[in-house]
Every structure is written in C-alpha cells, then in structure tokens.
Coordinates of C-alpha atoms in Angstrom, one line a residue:
M17 CA -1.9 -63.6 208.4
P18 CA -2.1 -66.6 206.0
V19 CA -1.6 -65.9 202.3
K20 CA -4.5 -66.9 200.1
P21 CA -3.8 -69.1 197.1
G22 CA -2.7 -67.1 194.1
Q23 CA -1.9 -64.0 196.2
H24 CA 1.8 -64.6 195.7
D25 CA 1.3 -64.5 191.9
M26 CA -0.7 -61.3 192.2
I27 CA 2.0 -59.6 194.3
N28 CA 4.7 -60.7 191.8
Q29 CA 2.7 -59.3 188.9
Q30 CA 2.2 -56.0 190.8
Q31 CA 6.0 -55.8 191.5
L32 CA 6.8 -56.6 187.9
L33 CA 4.3 -53.9 186.7
L34 CA 5.9 -51.3 189.1
L35 CA 9.4 -52.3 187.9
H36 CA 8.3 -52.0 184.3
Q37 CA 6.8 -48.5 184.9
E38 CA 9.9 -47.3 186.7
R39 CA 12.1 -48.6 183.9
S40 CA 9.9 -47.0 181.3
K41 CA 10.1 -43.7 183.1
A42 CA 13.8 -43.9 183.3
Q43 CA 14.0 -44.7 179.5
K44 CA 11.7 -41.8 178.6
K45 CA 13.8 -39.4 180.9
W46 CA 17.0 -40.6 179.2
L47 CA 15.5 -40.2 175.7
K48 CA 14.3 -36.7 176.5
Q49 CA 17.7 -35.7 177.9
Y50 CA 19.6 -37.1 174.9
R51 CA 16.9 -36.8 172.2
T52 CA 19.2 -34.7 170.0
E53 CA 22.0 -37.2 170.1
V54 CA 19.7 -40.2 169.5
A55 CA 17.9 -38.6 166.6
A56 CA 21.2 -37.5 165.0
S57 CA 22.7 -41.0 165.3
V58 CA 19.7 -42.9 163.9
S59 CA 19.1 -40.4 161.1
S60 CA 22.8 -40.5 160.2
I61 CA 22.9 -44.3 159.8
C62 CA 19.7 -44.3 157.7
S63 CA 20.7 -41.4 155.5
T64 CA 24.3 -42.7 155.0
F65 CA 23.1 -46.1 153.6
C66 CA 20.5 -44.5 151.3
A67 CA 22.6 -41.6 150.0
F68 CA 26.1 -43.2 149.8
P69 CA 25.8 -44.5 146.2
L70 CA 24.8 -41.0 145.1
D71 CA 27.6 -39.5 147.2
S72 CA 30.1 -41.9 145.5
V73 CA 28.9 -40.9 142.0
K74 CA 29.1 -37.2 143.0
T75 CA 32.7 -37.6 144.2
R76 CA 33.7 -39.3 141.0
M77 CA 32.1 -36.6 138.8
Q78 CA 33.8 -33.9 140.9
T79 CA 37.2 -35.5 140.5
Y80 CA 37.1 -37.0 136.9
K81 CA 35.4 -36.1 133.7
Y82 CA 32.2 -37.9 132.7
N83 CA 29.7 -37.0 130.0
N84 CA 26.9 -36.9 132.6
F85 CA 25.4 -38.6 135.7
T86 CA 24.2 -41.7 133.7
D87 CA 27.6 -42.1 132.1
C88 CA 29.3 -42.1 135.5
V89 CA 26.9 -44.7 136.9
R90 CA 27.3 -46.9 133.8
R91 CA 31.1 -46.8 133.7
T92 CA 31.3 -47.4 137.5
Y93 CA 29.1 -50.4 137.3
Q94 CA 31.0 -51.8 134.3
T95 CA 34.4 -51.6 136.0
E96 CA 33.6 -52.1 139.7
K97 CA 30.1 -53.6 139.8
L98 CA 27.7 -52.7 142.6
R99 CA 30.5 -52.8 145.1
G100 CA 32.0 -49.7 143.5
F101 CA 29.1 -47.6 144.7
F102 CA 29.5 -48.6 148.3
R103 CA 33.3 -48.6 148.4
G104 CA 34.4 -46.6 151.5
V105 CA 31.0 -46.8 153.2
A106 CA 32.4 -48.0 156.5
A107 CA 34.2 -44.7 157.1
P108 CA 31.1 -42.4 156.9
L109 CA 29.0 -44.9 158.8
A110 CA 31.4 -44.5 161.7
S111 CA 32.3 -40.9 161.1
V112 CA 29.0 -39.4 160.1
T113 CA 27.2 -40.9 163.0
L114 CA 29.8 -39.7 165.4
V115 CA 30.3 -36.3 163.8
R116 CA 26.7 -35.5 163.5
T117 CA 25.9 -36.6 167.0
I118 CA 28.8 -34.4 168.3
S119 CA 27.9 -31.6 165.9
F120 CA 24.2 -31.3 166.9
S121 CA 25.0 -31.7 170.5
V122 CA 27.6 -28.9 170.4
Y123 CA 25.3 -26.8 168.3
Q124 CA 22.4 -27.2 170.7
R125 CA 24.5 -26.2 173.7
S126 CA 26.3 -23.4 171.8
K127 CA 23.1 -21.6 170.7
Y128 CA 21.8 -21.4 174.3
T129 CA 25.2 -20.0 175.3
Y130 CA 25.3 -17.4 172.6
S131 CA 21.6 -16.6 173.1
A132 CA 22.3 -15.9 176.8
W133 CA 25.2 -13.7 175.8
F134 CA 23.0 -11.6 173.5
K135 CA 20.5 -11.3 176.3
R136 CA 23.1 -10.1 178.8
N137 CA 24.8 -7.6 176.4
F138 CA 22.0 -6.4 174.1
D139 CA 18.8 -7.3 176.0
V140 CA 17.8 -9.5 173.0
D141 CA 17.1 -13.2 173.3
P142 CA 17.3 -14.8 169.9
L143 CA 15.8 -18.1 171.1
V144 CA 12.8 -16.4 172.5
H145 CA 12.4 -14.3 169.4
I146 CA 12.6 -17.2 167.0
N147 CA 10.0 -19.2 169.0
T148 CA 7.5 -16.3 169.0
F149 CA 4.8 -16.8 166.5
G150 CA 4.8 -14.3 163.6
T151 CA 8.4 -13.2 163.9
Y152 CA 11.1 -12.9 161.2
P153 CA 14.9 -13.4 161.3
T154 CA 16.9 -10.6 162.8
L155 CA 20.6 -9.8 162.8
A156 CA 20.7 -11.2 166.4
T157 CA 19.2 -14.6 165.4
V158 CA 21.3 -14.9 162.3
A159 CA 24.5 -14.1 164.3
C160 CA 23.5 -16.4 167.2
F161 CA 22.9 -19.5 165.0
G162 CA 25.9 -18.7 162.7
A163 CA 28.2 -18.5 165.7
A164 CA 26.8 -21.7 167.2
G165 CA 27.2 -23.5 163.8
A166 CA 30.8 -22.2 163.4
T167 CA 31.6 -23.5 166.9
A168 CA 30.1 -27.0 166.1
G169 CA 31.9 -27.1 162.7
S170 CA 35.3 -26.2 164.1
F171 CA 34.9 -28.6 167.0
I172 CA 34.3 -31.7 164.8
T173 CA 37.1 -31.2 162.2
L174 CA 39.6 -33.1 164.3
V175 CA 37.4 -36.1 164.3
A176 CA 36.0 -35.8 160.7
C177 CA 39.2 -35.1 158.7
P178 CA 40.7 -38.6 158.8
F179 CA 37.4 -40.3 157.9
E180 CA 36.7 -37.8 155.1
L181 CA 40.1 -38.4 153.5
T182 CA 39.8 -42.2 153.8
K183 CA 36.3 -42.2 152.3
L184 CA 37.3 -40.0 149.3
S185 CA 40.4 -42.1 148.7
A186 CA 38.5 -45.3 148.8
Q187 CA 35.7 -43.9 146.5
V188 CA 38.2 -42.9 143.7
S189 CA 40.9 -45.5 144.3
V190 CA 40.3 -47.5 141.1
L191 CA 40.1 -44.3 139.1
M192 CA 43.4 -43.0 140.6
A193 CA 45.2 -46.2 139.8
T194 CA 43.8 -46.3 136.3
K195 CA 44.8 -42.7 135.6
R196 CA 48.3 -43.4 136.7
Q197 CA 48.6 -46.4 134.3
T198 CA 47.3 -44.5 131.3
S199 CA 49.4 -41.3 131.9
L200 CA 52.3 -42.5 129.8
S201 CA 53.0 -39.1 128.4
D202 CA 54.0 -37.7 131.8
P203 CA 57.2 -39.4 133.1
V204 CA 57.0 -37.7 136.4
R205 CA 53.4 -38.7 137.2
N206 CA 54.1 -42.1 135.8
S207 CA 57.2 -42.9 137.9
P208 CA 57.4 -46.5 139.1
M209 CA 57.2 -45.5 142.8
Q210 CA 54.2 -43.3 142.2
N211 CA 52.5 -46.0 140.1
A212 CA 53.1 -48.5 142.9
T213 CA 51.7 -46.2 145.5
A214 CA 48.6 -45.5 143.4
A215 CA 48.1 -49.2 142.7
S216 CA 48.3 -50.0 146.4
Y217 CA 45.0 -48.1 146.9
K218 CA 43.2 -49.8 144.1
D219 CA 40.1 -51.8 144.9
K220 CA 40.7 -51.5 148.7
G221 CA 38.1 -51.2 151.4
T222 CA 37.9 -48.4 154.0
F223 CA 40.2 -49.9 156.6
K224 CA 42.9 -51.0 154.1
T225 CA 42.8 -47.6 152.5
A226 CA 43.4 -46.0 155.9
M227 CA 46.3 -48.4 156.6
N228 CA 47.8 -47.5 153.2
I229 CA 47.6 -43.8 153.9
V230 CA 49.4 -44.3 157.2
K231 CA 52.0 -46.6 155.5
N232 CA 52.7 -44.1 152.7
R233 CA 52.3 -40.8 154.5
G234 CA 52.4 -41.6 158.2
V235 CA 49.7 -40.8 160.8
S236 CA 49.8 -37.1 159.8
G237 CA 48.7 -38.2 156.3
L238 CA 45.2 -38.8 157.7
Y239 CA 45.1 -35.1 158.3
S240 CA 46.1 -34.0 154.8
G241 CA 44.2 -30.8 154.0
F242 CA 43.3 -30.2 157.6
N243 CA 43.4 -26.4 157.3
L244 CA 41.1 -26.5 154.3
H245 CA 38.8 -29.0 156.1
L246 CA 38.7 -26.7 159.2
L247 CA 37.8 -23.7 157.0
R248 CA 35.1 -25.6 155.2
D249 CA 33.4 -27.1 158.3
T250 CA 33.5 -23.8 160.2
L251 CA 32.1 -21.7 157.4
G252 CA 29.9 -24.5 156.0
T253 CA 28.3 -25.4 159.3
A254 CA 27.7 -21.7 160.1
I255 CA 26.0 -21.1 156.8
Y256 CA 24.1 -24.4 157.2
F257 CA 22.5 -23.6 160.5
M258 CA 22.0 -19.9 159.7
T259 CA 20.1 -20.8 156.6
Y260 CA 18.2 -23.6 158.3
E261 CA 16.9 -21.7 161.3
S262 CA 16.1 -18.6 159.3
C263 CA 14.2 -20.5 156.5
K264 CA 12.4 -22.5 159.1
Q265 CA 11.3 -19.3 161.0
L266 CA 10.2 -17.6 157.7
L267 CA 8.2 -20.6 156.5
T268 CA 6.6 -21.3 159.9
T269 CA 5.4 -17.7 160.0
Y270 CA 4.3 -17.8 156.3
T271 CA 2.3 -21.0 156.8
G272 CA 0.7 -19.7 160.0
S273 CA 1.7 -22.7 162.2
K274 CA 1.0 -21.7 165.8
G275 CA 2.5 -23.5 168.8
S276 CA 4.8 -25.8 166.8
T277 CA 7.2 -25.7 163.9
S278 CA 5.6 -26.5 160.5
P279 CA 6.8 -29.9 159.1
F280 CA 6.7 -28.4 155.7
A281 CA 9.1 -25.6 157.0
V282 CA 11.5 -28.2 158.4
V283 CA 11.7 -30.2 155.2
V284 CA 12.1 -27.2 152.9
A285 CA 14.6 -25.4 155.3
G286 CA 16.7 -28.6 155.5
G287 CA 16.9 -28.9 151.7
F288 CA 17.7 -25.2 151.2
C289 CA 20.5 -25.1 153.8
G290 CA 22.1 -28.0 152.1
V291 CA 22.1 -26.2 148.8
A292 CA 23.4 -23.0 150.4
S293 CA 26.5 -24.8 151.8
W294 CA 27.1 -27.0 148.7
A295 CA 29.6 -24.8 146.9
L296 CA 32.1 -25.1 149.8
I297 CA 31.9 -28.9 149.8
V298 CA 32.5 -29.2 146.1
R299 CA 35.5 -26.9 146.0
E300 CA 37.0 -28.4 149.2
R301 CA 36.7 -32.0 147.9
N302 CA 38.4 -31.2 144.6
I303 CA 41.4 -29.8 146.4
F304 CA 41.3 -32.3 149.3
L305 CA 41.9 -35.3 147.1
W306 CA 45.2 -33.9 145.8
C307 CA 46.6 -32.7 149.1

C-alpha cells in the first residue's frame, strides 16, 4: 500500500510521542521509588549553601570566646574576609548530601521493619496508628521511631566522622594557629613542633586540611573522637526523629488536617526536633575539636 505524502512524518511523530511517554513513565516510577533519597539530596545541597556561614560562626563561638554573634561575624570578616565564612564548605557539601541520603533511606526502611516487629509481638502497628486521623503519640510510636532513628544514626557515623572532623578543623584553622602563636606563657602548648603543626592547618581548604590530618595523625586521625561521634549520632538521631514524628502527629491532630499531613505541622516539628537534639551537638563539637 503506497504511503501518502507526509505520512512518514506523522508516524515518526507518533513514535517520538510514545517514546517520550514511556520515558516519562519510567522517570516518574524512578522518582517515586527513590523520592526520599532525591528529596534528601536536593534539600541537603540547598540547606548547606544557605546555612554554612551561620554554622561556621556557631562553631567559632562554641570553640572560642566572643562578646556576641555580631562580634564573631565582624572579627571573622576582618581577619579572613568572606572566604572565612565558607572555609570547609566542600566537606559538608559532600558529606551532608551523602549522609542525609543514607540516613533518611535507612530510617525509612528501619521504621517499617520496627513497625512490623511491633505488629507481630504486640499487635500494635505504629505506622497505621500515626497515620490515623485524630490520634496521639503512644509508647509504641515513640519507641518505633526512636529505634529507627538510632539505627540510622549509628549506620552513618562511619561515613560522617572524617568529614565532620575535616570541616571543623577547616572552620577554626586560623583561630587555632593564632591561639598557638599568642600562647607564649605556656611553653608546652607553644613548643616549636606544635606551633608548626597548628600553622600547617592555617588558611587551608577542605582537602588540604584532610591531607594535613592524615599527614600528622595518619588515616586513623580522621576518626578522632569516633566513639563520641557514634554516641552523638545514635542518641541525637533517635531524639530527632522521635521528636519530629511525635510533634508532627500532635500538630496534625490539633490543626484538624484530614487525609494529609499539615504543612504547618511539618515546619514546626522540623524546627522543634532540631532544638531538642541541639545540646548533644554543642557538647560533642566542643570535645571533638580537641581529640
């Protein structure tokens, strides 16, 4: 049967349309399957860029004495310029993205595992309960989300510890070197070898800081304070997710949102769980820098 003029173009357009639809379906299926990992990765990159200057100031204020927040910002800018606020940003860009992706992935899978365990042993399903409108947190839901958070926190410590130490060392490298040079009254802390070591970290980027740590302490130096980091991440992540899920459930019930989680509840619960786990982070960082 002869092909009419323009029929080839119509057939090609139909084939392209079908191919585009199949590809779109495959992409949607992939995004649905890995939506937790994709959301965690994108949010981590955005939040790291926005929050890192504040995180840098926070680390400095936790480690050294400043009059207030403004004083810390002013003195940092005077001595290190804008670069000082972003020193060490490469480490969290890599680590936070990787760690949060792994953390949320492990947490999501763990909470289903623990919920199934509660169902088998106590005939209580925490996930069904928390998604039922008008309910409140119970011991089972708190325990389920706490155990899932602790599992995720302990799992990521092996990956997060080297990046955390490198980031903190880079953030306060100039301050550490300056403090060594001005501690003339302490001959032990002001020894030539220790001064040289401190100076080698001064004004270095993330990767040079990591190389210096390996050079001065060996590969194991990247895991200085590992036990403390493991304790912090295990407890901190457990508290984080227990608080988040419980607050979200309470606020969703209180606001009367049926069929879906209240956006207001998500925002408030996210902020509150960060505050609840804050004390562990402050104490751990103060010790971590001197390990």
